[in-house]
Coordinates of C-alpha atoms in Angstrom, one line a residue:
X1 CA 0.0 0.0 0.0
X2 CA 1.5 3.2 -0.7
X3 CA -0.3 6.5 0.0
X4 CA 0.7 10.2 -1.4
X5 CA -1.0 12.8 0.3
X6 CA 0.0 15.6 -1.4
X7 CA -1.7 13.6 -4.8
X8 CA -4.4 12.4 -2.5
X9 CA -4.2 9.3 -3.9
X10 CA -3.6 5.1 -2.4
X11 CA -2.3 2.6 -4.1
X12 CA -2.1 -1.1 -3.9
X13 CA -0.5 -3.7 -6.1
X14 CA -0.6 -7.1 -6.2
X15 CA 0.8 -10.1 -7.8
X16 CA -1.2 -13.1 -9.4
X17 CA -0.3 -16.2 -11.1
X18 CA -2.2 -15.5 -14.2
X19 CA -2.0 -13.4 -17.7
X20 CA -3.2 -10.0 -17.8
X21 CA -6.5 -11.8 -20.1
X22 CA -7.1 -13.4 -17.0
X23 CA -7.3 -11.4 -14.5
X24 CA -9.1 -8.7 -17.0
X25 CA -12.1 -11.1 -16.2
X26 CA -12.3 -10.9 -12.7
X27 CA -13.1 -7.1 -13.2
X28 CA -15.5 -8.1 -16.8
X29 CA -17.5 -10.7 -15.1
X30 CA -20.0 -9.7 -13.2
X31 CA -20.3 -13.1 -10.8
X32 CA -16.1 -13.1 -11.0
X33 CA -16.7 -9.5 -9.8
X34 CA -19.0 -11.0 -7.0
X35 CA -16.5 -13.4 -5.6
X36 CA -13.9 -10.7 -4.3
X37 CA -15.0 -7.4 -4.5
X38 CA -15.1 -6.3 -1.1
X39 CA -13.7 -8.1 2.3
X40 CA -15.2 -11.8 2.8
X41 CA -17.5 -10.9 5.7
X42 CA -19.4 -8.0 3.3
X43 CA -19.6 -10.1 0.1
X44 CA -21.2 -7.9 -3.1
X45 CA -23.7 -8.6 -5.4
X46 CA -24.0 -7.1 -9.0
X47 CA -26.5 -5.6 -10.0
X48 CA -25.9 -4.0 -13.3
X49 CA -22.6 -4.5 -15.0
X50 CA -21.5 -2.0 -18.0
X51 CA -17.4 -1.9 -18.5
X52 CA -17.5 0.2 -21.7
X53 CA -16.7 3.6 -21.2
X54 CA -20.2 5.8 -20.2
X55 CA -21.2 2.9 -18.7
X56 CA -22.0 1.9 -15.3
X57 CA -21.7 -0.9 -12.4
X58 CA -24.2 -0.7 -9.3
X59 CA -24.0 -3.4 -6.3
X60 CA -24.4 -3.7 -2.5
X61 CA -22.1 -5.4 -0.2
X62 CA -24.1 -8.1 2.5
X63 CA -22.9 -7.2 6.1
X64 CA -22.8 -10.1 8.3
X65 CA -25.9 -9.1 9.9
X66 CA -27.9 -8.8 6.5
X67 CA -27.1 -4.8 6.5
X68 CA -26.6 -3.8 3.1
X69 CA -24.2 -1.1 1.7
X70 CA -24.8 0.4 -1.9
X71 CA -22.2 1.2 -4.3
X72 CA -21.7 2.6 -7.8
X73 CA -19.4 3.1 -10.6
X74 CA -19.4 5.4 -13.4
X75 CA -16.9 4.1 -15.7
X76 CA -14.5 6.3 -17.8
X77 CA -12.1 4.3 -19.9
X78 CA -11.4 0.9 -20.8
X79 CA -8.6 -0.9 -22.4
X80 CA -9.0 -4.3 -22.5
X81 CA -7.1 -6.2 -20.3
X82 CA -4.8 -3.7 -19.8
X83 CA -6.8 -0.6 -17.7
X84 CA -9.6 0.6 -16.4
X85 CA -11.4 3.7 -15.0
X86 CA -14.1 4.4 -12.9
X87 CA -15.6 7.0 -10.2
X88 CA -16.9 4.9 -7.6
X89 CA -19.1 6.2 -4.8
X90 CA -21.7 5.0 -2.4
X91 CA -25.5 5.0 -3.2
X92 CA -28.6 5.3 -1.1
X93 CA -30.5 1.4 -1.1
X94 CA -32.4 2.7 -4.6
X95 CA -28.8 3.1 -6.2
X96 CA -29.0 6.8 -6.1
X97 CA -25.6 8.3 -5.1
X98 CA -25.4 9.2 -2.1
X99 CA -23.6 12.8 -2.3
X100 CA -22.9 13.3 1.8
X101 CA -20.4 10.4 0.9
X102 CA -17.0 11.2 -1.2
X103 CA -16.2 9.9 -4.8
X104 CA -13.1 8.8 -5.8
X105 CA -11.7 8.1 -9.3
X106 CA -10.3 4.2 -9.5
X107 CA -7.7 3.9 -12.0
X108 CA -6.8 -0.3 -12.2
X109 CA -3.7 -1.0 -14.2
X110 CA -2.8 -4.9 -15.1
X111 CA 0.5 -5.5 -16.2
X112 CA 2.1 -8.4 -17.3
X113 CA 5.2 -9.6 -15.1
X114 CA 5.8 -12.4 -17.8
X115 CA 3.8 -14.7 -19.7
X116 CA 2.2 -16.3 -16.4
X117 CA 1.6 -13.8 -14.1
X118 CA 0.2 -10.0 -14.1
X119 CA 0.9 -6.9 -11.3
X120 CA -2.7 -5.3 -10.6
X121 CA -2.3 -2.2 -9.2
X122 CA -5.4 -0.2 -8.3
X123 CA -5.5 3.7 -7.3
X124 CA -7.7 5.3 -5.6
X125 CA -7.6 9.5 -5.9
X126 CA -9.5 11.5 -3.6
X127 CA -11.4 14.7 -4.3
X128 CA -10.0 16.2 -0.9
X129 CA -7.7 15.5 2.2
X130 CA -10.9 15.0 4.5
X131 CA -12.4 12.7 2.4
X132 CA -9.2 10.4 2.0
X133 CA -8.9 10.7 5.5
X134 CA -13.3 9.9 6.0
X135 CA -12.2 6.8 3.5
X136 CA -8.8 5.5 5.4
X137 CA -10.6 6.0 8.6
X138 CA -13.6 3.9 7.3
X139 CA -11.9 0.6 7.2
X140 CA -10.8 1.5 3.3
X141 CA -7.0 0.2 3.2
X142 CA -8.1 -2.5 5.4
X143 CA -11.5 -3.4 3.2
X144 CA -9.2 -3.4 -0.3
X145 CA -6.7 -5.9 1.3
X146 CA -9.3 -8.4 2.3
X147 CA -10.5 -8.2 -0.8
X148 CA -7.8 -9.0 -3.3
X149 CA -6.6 -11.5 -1.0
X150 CA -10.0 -13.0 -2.0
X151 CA -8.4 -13.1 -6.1
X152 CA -6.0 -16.2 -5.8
X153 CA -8.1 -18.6 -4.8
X154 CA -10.3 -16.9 -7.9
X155 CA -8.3 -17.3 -9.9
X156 CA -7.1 -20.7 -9.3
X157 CA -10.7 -22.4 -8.9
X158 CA -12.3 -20.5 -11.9
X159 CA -12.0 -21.9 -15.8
X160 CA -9.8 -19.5 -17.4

């Protein structure tokens, strides 16, 4: 994890044993999607699922007492399986976004280590100091780790 305040932006990276094609499809498939996004005791459930640039991805995470938490992205640019883009923010339980809450842009780069394994790395850039510091102080850094330590056994278990 590497955070820059001054850019008001966090980053993670991580490693998987997979080409960049596959690990594009945890982010392109919506039940893939499903299966990590978010720490294992808030698992998330797609909604709607559009990756091409204008389009848009709504969900809610499950808490472990059946409280739900709304999300939404508004992607920006694609480039298959190489990058993608999206403001991501939370949502009131119609999908609306909630606008008390802060946006971030998500920028997600896959690149290929060698022929058998790619280096997500996924930045998160935050409209102001307060609301990195609202996000960090959520359980954000904490959240995003949980999750992508959710992707190996993902990838391994799923056809490629």
């Amino acid at each position: 994890m590497k955070t820059d305040p001054e850019a008001l932006s966090l980053a993670i990276s991580s490693r998987f044993e997979a080409p960049p094609q596959r690990v594009w499809r945890i982010w392109a498939d919506p039940r893939q999607l499903e299966r990590w996004w978010g720490p294992p005791t808030y698992p998330a459930t797609v909604v709607e699922h559009d990756l091409a640039p204008g389009g848009s991805v709504t969900y809610f995470m499950t808490g472990p007492e059946g409280d739900r938490h709304y999300g939404w992205w508004r992607v920006r640019a694609v480039d298959v399986p190489h990058r993608l883009e999206f403001e991501d923010g939370f949502a009131d339980d119609e999908g609306r976004p909630n606008l008390d809450m802060p946006t971030t842009i998500v920028r997600v780069r896959l690149t290929a280590e060698d022929e058998s394994a790619t280096v997500m790395t996924i930045e998160s850039t935050f409209p102001s100091s307060e609301a990195m510091e609202q996000m960090v102080s959520m359980g954000m850094v904490e959240g995003m780790s949980e999750a992508l330590g959710q992707i190996d056994a993902l990838l391994a278990g799923a056809p490629a």
